[in-house]
Short mmCIF file of C-alpha atoms in Angstrom, two decimals:
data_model
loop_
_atom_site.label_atom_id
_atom_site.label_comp_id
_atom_site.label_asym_id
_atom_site.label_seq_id
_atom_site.Cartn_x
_atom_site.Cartn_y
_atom_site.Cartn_z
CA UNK A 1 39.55 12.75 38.00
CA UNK A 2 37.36 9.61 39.00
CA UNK A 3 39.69 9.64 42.38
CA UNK A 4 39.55 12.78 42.98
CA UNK A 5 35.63 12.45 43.26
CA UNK A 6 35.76 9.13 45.16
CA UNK A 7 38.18 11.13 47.73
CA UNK A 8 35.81 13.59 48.52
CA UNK A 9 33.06 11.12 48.65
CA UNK A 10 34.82 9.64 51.10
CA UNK A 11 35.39 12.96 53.02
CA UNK A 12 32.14 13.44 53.07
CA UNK A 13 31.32 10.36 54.63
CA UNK A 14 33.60 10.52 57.32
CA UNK A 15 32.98 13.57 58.26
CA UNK A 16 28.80 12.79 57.77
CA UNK A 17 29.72 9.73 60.05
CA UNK A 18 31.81 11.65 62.72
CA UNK A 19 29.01 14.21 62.94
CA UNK A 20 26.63 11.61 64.10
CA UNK A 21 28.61 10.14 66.42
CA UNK A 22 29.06 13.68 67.88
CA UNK A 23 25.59 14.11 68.11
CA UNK A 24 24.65 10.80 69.71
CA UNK A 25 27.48 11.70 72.37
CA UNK A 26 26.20 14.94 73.23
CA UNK A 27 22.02 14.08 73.32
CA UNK A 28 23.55 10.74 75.31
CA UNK A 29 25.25 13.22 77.77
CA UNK A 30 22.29 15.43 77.84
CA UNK A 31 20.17 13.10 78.48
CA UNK A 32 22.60 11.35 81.32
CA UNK A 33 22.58 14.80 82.96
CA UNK A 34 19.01 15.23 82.94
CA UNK A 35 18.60 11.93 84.46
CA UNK A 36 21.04 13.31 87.37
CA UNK A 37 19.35 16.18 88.12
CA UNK A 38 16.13 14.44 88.58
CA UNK A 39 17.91 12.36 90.99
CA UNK A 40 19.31 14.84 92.91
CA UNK A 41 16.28 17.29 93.16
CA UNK A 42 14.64 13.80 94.70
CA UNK A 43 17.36 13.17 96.85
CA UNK A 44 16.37 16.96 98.09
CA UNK A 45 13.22 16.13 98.38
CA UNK A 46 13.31 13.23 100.59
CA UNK A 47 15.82 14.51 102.72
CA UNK A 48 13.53 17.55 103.52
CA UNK A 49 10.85 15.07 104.56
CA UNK A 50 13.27 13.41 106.73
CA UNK A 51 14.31 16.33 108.61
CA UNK A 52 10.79 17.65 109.00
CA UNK A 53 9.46 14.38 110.25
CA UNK A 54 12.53 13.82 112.71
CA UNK A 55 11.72 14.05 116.30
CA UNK A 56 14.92 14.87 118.60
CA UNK A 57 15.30 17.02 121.60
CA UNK A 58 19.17 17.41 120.75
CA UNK A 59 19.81 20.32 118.63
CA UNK A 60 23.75 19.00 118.59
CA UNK A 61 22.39 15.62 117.59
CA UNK A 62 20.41 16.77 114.58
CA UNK A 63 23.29 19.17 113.75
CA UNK A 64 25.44 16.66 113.38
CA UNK A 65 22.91 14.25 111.55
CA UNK A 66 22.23 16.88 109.18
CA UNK A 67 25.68 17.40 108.11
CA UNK A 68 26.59 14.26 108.34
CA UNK A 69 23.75 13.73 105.90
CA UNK A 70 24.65 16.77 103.58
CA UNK A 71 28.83 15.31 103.59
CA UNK A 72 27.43 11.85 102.26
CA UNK A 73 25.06 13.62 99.95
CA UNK A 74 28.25 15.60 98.33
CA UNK A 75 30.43 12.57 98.53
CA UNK A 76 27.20 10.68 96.79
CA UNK A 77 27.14 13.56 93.98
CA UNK A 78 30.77 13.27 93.51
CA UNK A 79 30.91 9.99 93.10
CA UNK A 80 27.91 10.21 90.78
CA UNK A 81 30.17 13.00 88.80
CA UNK A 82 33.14 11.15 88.51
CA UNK A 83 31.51 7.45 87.02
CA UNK A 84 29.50 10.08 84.89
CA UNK A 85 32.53 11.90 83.71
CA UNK A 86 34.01 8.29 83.37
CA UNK A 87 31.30 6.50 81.69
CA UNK A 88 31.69 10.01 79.03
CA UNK A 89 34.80 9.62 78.17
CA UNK A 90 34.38 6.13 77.47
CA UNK A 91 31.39 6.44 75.43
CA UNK A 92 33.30 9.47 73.26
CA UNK A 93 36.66 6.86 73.26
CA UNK A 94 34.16 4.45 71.93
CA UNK A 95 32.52 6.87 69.62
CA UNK A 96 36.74 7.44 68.62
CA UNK A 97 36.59 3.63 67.79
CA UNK A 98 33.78 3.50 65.45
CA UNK A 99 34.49 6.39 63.45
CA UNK A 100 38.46 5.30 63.02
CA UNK A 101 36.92 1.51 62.45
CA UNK A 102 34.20 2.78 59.86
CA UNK A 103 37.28 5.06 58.31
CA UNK A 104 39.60 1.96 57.82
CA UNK A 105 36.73 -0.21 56.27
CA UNK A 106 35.63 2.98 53.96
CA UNK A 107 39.35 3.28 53.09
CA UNK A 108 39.59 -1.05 52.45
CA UNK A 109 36.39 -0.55 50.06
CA UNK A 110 37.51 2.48 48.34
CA UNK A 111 41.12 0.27 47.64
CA UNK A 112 39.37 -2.50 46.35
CA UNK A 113 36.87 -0.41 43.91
CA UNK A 114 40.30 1.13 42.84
CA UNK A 115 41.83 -2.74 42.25
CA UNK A 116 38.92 -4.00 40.38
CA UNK A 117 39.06 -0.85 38.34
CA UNK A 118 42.80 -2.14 37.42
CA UNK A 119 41.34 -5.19 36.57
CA UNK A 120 38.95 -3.82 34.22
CA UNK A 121 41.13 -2.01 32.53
CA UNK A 122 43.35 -2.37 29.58
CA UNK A 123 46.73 -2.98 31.02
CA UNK A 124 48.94 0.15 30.42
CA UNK A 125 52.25 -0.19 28.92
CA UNK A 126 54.73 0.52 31.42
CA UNK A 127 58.82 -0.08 31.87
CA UNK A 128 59.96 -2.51 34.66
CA UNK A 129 63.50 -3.42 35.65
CA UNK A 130 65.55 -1.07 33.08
CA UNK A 131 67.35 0.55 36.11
CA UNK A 132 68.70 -0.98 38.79
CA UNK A 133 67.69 2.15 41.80
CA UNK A 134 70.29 1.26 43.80
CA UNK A 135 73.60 1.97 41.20
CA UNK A 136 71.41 4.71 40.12
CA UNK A 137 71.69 6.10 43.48
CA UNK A 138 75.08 5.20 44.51
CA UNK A 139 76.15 7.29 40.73
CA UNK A 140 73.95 10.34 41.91
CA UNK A 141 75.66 11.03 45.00
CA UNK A 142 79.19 10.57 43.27
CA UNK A 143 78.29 13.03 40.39
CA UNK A 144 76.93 15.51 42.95
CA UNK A 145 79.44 15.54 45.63
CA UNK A 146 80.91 18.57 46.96
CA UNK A 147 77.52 20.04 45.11
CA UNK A 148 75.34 19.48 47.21
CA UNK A 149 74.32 21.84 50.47
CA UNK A 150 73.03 20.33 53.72
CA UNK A 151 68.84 20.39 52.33
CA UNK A 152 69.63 18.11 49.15
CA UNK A 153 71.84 16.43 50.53
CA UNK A 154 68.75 15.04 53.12
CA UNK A 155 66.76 15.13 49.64
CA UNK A 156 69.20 12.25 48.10
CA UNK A 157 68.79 10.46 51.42
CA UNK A 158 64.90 10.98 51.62
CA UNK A 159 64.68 9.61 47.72
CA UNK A 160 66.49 6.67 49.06
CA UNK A 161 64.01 5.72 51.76
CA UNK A 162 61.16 6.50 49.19
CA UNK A 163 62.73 4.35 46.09
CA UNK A 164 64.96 1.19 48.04
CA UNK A 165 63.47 1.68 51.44
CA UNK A 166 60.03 1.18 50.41
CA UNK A 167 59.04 4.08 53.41
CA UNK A 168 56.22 5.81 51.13
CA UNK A 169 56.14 9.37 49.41
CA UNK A 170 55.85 10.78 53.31
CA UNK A 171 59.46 10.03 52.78
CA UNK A 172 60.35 12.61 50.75
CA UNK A 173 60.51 16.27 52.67
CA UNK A 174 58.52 19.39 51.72
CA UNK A 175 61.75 21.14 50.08
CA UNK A 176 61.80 17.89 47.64
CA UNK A 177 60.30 19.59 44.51
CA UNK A 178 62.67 22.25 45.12
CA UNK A 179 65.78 19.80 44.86
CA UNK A 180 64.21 18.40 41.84
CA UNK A 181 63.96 21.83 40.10
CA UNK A 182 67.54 22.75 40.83
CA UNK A 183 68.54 19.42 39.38
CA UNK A 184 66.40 20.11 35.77
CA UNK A 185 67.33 23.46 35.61
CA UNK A 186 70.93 24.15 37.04
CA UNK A 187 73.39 24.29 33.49
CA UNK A 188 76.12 23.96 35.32
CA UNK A 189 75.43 20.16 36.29
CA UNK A 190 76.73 17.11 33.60
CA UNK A 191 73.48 16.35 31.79
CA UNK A 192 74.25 12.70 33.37
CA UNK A 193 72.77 14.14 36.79
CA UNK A 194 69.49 14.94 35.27
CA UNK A 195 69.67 11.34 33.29
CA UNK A 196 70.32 9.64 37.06
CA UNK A 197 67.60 11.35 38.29
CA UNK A 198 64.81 10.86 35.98
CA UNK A 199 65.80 7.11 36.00
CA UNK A 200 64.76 7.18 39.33
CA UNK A 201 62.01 8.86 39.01
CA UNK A 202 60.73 6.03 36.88
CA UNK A 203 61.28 3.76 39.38
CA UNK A 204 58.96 6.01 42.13
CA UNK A 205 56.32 6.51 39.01
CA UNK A 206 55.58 2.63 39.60
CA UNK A 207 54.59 3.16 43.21
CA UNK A 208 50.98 3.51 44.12
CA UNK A 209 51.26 6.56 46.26
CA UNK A 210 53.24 8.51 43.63
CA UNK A 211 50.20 10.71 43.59
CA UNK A 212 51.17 12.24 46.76
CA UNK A 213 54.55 14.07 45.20
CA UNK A 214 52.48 14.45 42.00
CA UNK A 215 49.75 16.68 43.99
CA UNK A 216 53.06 18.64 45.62
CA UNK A 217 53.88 19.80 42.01
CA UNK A 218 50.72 22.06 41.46
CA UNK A 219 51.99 25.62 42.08
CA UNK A 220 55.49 25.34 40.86
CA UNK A 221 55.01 22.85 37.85
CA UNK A 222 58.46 21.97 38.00
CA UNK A 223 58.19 18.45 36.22
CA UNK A 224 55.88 19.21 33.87
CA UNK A 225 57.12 22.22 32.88
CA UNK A 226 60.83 20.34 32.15
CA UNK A 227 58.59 17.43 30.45
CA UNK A 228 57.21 20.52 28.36
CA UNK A 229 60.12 20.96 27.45
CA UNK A 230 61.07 18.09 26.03
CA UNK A 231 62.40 18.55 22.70
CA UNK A 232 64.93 21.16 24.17
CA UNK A 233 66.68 18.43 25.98
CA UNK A 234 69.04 15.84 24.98
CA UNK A 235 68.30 12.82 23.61
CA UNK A 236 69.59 11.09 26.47
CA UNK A 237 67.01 13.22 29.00
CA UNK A 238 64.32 12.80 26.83
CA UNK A 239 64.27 9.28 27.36
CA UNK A 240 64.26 8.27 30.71
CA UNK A 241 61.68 11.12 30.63
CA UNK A 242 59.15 9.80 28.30
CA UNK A 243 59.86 6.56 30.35
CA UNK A 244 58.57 8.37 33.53
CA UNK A 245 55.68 9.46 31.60
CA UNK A 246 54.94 6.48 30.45
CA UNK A 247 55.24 4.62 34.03
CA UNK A 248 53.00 6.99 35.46
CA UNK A 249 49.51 5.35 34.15
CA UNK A 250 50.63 2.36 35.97
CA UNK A 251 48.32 3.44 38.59
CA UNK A 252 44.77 5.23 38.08
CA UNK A 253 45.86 8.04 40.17
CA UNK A 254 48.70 9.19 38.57
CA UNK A 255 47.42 8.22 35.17
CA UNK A 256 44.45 10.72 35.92
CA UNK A 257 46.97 13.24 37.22
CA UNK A 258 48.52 13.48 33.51
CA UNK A 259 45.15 14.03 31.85
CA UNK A 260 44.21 17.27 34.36
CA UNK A 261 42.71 20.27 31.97
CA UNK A 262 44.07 22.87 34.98
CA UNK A 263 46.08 25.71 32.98
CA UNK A 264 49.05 27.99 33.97
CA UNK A 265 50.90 30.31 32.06
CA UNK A 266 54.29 28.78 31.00
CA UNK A 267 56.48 30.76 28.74
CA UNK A 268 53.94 33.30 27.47
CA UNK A 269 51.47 30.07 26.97
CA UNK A 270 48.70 28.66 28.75
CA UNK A 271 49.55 24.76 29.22
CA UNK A 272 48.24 21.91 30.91
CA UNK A 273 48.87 18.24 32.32
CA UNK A 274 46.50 16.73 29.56
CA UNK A 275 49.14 19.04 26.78
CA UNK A 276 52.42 18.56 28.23
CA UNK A 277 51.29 14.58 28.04
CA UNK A 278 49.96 14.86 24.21
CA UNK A 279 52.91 17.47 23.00
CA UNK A 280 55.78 14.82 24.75
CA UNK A 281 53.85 11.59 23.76
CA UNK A 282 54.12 13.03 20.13
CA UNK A 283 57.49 13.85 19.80
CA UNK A 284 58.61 10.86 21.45
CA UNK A 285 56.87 8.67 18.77
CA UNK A 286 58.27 10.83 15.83
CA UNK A 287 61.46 10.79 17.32
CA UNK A 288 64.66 9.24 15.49
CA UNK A 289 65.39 7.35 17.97
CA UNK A 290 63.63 3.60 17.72
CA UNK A 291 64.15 3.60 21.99
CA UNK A 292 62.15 6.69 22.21
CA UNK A 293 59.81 5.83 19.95
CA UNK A 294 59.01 2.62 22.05
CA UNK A 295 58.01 5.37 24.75
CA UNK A 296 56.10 7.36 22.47
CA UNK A 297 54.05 4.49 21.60
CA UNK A 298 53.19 3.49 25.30
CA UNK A 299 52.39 6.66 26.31
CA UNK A 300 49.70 7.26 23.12
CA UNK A 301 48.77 3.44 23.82
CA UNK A 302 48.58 4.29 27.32
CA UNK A 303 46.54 7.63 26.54
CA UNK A 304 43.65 6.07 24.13
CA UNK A 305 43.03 3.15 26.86
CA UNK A 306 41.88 5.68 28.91
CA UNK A 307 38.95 6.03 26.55
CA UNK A 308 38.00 10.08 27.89
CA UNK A 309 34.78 10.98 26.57
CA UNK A 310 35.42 14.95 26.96
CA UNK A 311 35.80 17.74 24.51
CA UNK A 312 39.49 18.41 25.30
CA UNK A 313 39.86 14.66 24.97
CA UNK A 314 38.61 14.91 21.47
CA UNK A 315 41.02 17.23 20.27
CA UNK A 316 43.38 15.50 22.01
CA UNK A 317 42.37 12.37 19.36
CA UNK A 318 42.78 14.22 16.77
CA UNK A 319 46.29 15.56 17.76
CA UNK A 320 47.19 11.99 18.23
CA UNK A 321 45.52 10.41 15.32
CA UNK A 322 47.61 12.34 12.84
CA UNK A 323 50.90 11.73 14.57
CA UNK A 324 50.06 8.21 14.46
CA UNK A 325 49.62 8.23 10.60
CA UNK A 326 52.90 9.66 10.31
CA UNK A 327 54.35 6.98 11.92
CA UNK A 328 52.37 4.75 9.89
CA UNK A 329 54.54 5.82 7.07
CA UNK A 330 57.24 4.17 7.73
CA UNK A 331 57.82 0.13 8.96
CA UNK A 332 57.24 -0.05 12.55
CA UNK A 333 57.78 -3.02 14.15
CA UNK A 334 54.78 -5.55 15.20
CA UNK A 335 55.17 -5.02 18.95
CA UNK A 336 54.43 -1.50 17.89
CA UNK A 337 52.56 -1.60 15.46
CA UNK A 338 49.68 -3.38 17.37
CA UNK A 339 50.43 -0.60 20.09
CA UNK A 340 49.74 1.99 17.52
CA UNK A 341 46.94 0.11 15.60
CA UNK A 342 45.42 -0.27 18.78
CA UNK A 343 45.26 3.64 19.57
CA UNK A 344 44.18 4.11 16.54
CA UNK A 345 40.89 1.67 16.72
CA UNK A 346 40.12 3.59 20.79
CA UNK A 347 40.30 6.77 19.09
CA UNK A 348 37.90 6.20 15.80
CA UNK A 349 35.17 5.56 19.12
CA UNK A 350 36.55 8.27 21.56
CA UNK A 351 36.30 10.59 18.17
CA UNK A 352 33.54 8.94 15.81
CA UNK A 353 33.66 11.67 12.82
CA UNK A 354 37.00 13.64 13.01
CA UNK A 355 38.91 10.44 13.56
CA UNK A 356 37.73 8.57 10.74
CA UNK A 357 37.69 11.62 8.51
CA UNK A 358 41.27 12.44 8.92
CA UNK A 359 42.42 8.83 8.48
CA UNK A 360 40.52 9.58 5.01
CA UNK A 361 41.90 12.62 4.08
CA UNK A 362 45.48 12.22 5.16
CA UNK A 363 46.10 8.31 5.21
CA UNK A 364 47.75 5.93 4.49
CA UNK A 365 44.78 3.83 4.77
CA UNK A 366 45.40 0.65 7.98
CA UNK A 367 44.90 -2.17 5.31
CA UNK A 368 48.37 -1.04 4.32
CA UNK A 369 49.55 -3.14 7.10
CA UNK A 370 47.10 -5.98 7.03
CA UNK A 371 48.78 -9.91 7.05
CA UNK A 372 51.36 -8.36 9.68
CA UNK A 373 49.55 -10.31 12.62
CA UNK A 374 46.08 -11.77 13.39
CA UNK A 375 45.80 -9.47 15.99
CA UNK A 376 46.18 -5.90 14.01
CA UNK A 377 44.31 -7.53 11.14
CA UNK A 378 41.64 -7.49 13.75
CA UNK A 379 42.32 -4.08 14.65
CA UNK A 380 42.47 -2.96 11.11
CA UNK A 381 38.48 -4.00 10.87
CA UNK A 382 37.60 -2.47 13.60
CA UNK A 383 38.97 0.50 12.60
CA UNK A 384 37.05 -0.07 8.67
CA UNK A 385 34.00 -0.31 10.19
CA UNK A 386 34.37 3.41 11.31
CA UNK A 387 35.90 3.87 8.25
CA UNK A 388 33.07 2.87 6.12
CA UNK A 389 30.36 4.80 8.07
CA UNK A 390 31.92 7.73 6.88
#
């Protein structure tokens, strides 16, 4: 949301910038034909004069004078035309320049904002170096050969540019979305193709121009529709799924991408980014599966860090905060624990009354898990001041 506003700030001042220049070029060519035709209507002038005040006896002499004078007067003008037309094109290349120059130094600052906002940030929890892209590939192709028509084909080869090529999400072809949809949703296909997929898909959530495919996906839906899905797929889909989930708030853009409120109508229901994120980031953590769980965890982690001071945001708390005390009931480890503790504390300030209410009502209280580690007993006050305001 915060990029999306610093991109059109930045729109706006390009296009506030190249409407200057435009306007200096044309008053400076106004002006530069103004000048001309004050030069010319004295050139006129004077010659006029000349002519009058000429004495000569031969009519073929002054003939010839006089268009002598009027060729060298043209030549003059056309000479004057062409350094003008010259001198205008340079000036608008120049103009060209400065707005391209003033682009690239608008597009350096808005990077480095973006960087120090990384900085500032808690870092997200994200998973690095589980796949190895390239095998991942190499068993893609073999499961889908002979399955393949001319279009994906290209698609496999684009992914491969984007993923091991390092080429950038230009990479990857219009029709790429539409490859990925036939992959999530075609039966027919091992449930190993969809598994190979979405474990590269984690790999290109770790890129920073991600966003790029992510803004491709707005009128179909087709990954967040299958991540809405989640608890209809098998176990071994759902994580390499919640992985990609989780890997996507490894940059601000994307992270921001998975909190949009937009709606569209998905089986009979109205869902969104920000739900599909909350509804898979809750199942994952109440999952059987300890692996899944792990990506549960980051993603909530990942969620409360983002510390969204909105309405839908609060509900969102809420949603989260009881899930979380479910888990709480059992004997998570301390890697997770902290993960979870820490949600927990974000979301007792993002909510200040429901929050601490419904750790009250439902429990079990955090001091259950205090003398685990320094660092949740920390946590666990944090979260008892709230507690005790209430």
């Amino acid at each position: 949301m915060n990029n999306e506003k610093l991109s059109m700030s930045l729109v706006s001042r390009i296009n506030s910038i190249a409407l200057e220049e435009k306007r200096n070029v044309i008053n400076e060519k106004l002006a530069k034909k103004e000048r001309k035709k004050k030069k010319k209507d004295k050139k006129k002038k004077d010659k006029s004069r000349d002519q009058s005040g000429s004495e000569t006896n031969s009519t073929g002499v002054s003939d010839m004078a006089d268009s002598e004078n009027a060729a060298a007067a043209v030549a003059e003008v056309t000479v004057e035309e062409t350094v003008q037309d010259q001198a205008d094109a340079a000036a608008a290349t120049d103009s060209s320049l400065t707005i391209s120059e003033r682009v690239r130094q608008m597009e350096a600052d808005e990077r480095r904002e973006v960087e120090e906002l990384k900085r500032q940030r808690d870092p997200p929890i994200v998973f690095r170096d589980l796949v190895d892209p390239a095998q991942e590939l190499e068993k893609l192709r073999n499961l889908l050969a002979g399955k393949l028509n001319e279009a994906e084909i290209q698609n496999v080869d684009e992914l491969h540019q984007y993923i091991l090529d390092n080429e950038g999400s230009w990479a990857l072809g219009d029709n790429f979305l539409s490859f990925v949809g036939r992959i999530f949703n075609d039966k027919s296909l091992d449930s190993s193709v969809r598994v190979c997929l979405l474990n590269l898909l984690c790999v290109a959530a770790l890129k920073d121009d991600v966003i790029l495919l992510l803004h491709q996906d707005r009128r179909e839906h087709t990954i967040m529709n299958f991540a809405y899905d989640i608890d209809r797929h098998p176990v071994e889909e759902q994580l390499p799924l919640a992985q990609f989930v989780a890997n996507l708030f490894e940059n601000l853009s994307s992270s921001e991408w998975l909190m949009y409120i937009s709606e569209w109508q998905y089986q009979n229901q109205n869902i969104s980014n920000i739900r599909v994120t909350t509804k898979l980031a809750v199942h994952s953590l109440l999952s059987d599966s300890e692996d899944l769980q792990m990506r549960g965890t980051a993603v909530i982690h990942n969620l409360a860090c983002k510390e969204v001071k909105t309405v839908v945001f609060d509900d969102v708390a809420v949603e989260l905060t009881m899930a979380l005390l479910q888990y709480f009931n059992g004997t998570p480890q301390e890697e997770q624990l902290f993960a979870c503790m820490k949600s927990l504390a974000k979301f007792t300030q993002v909510s200040g009354q429901d929050v601490p209410q419904l750790i009250q009502m439902i429990g079990p209280e955090p001091a259950k898990f205090r003398g685990c580690s320094p660092r949740i007993d920390d946590l666990i006050e944090q979260i008892n001041v709230k507690l005790r305001l209430h």
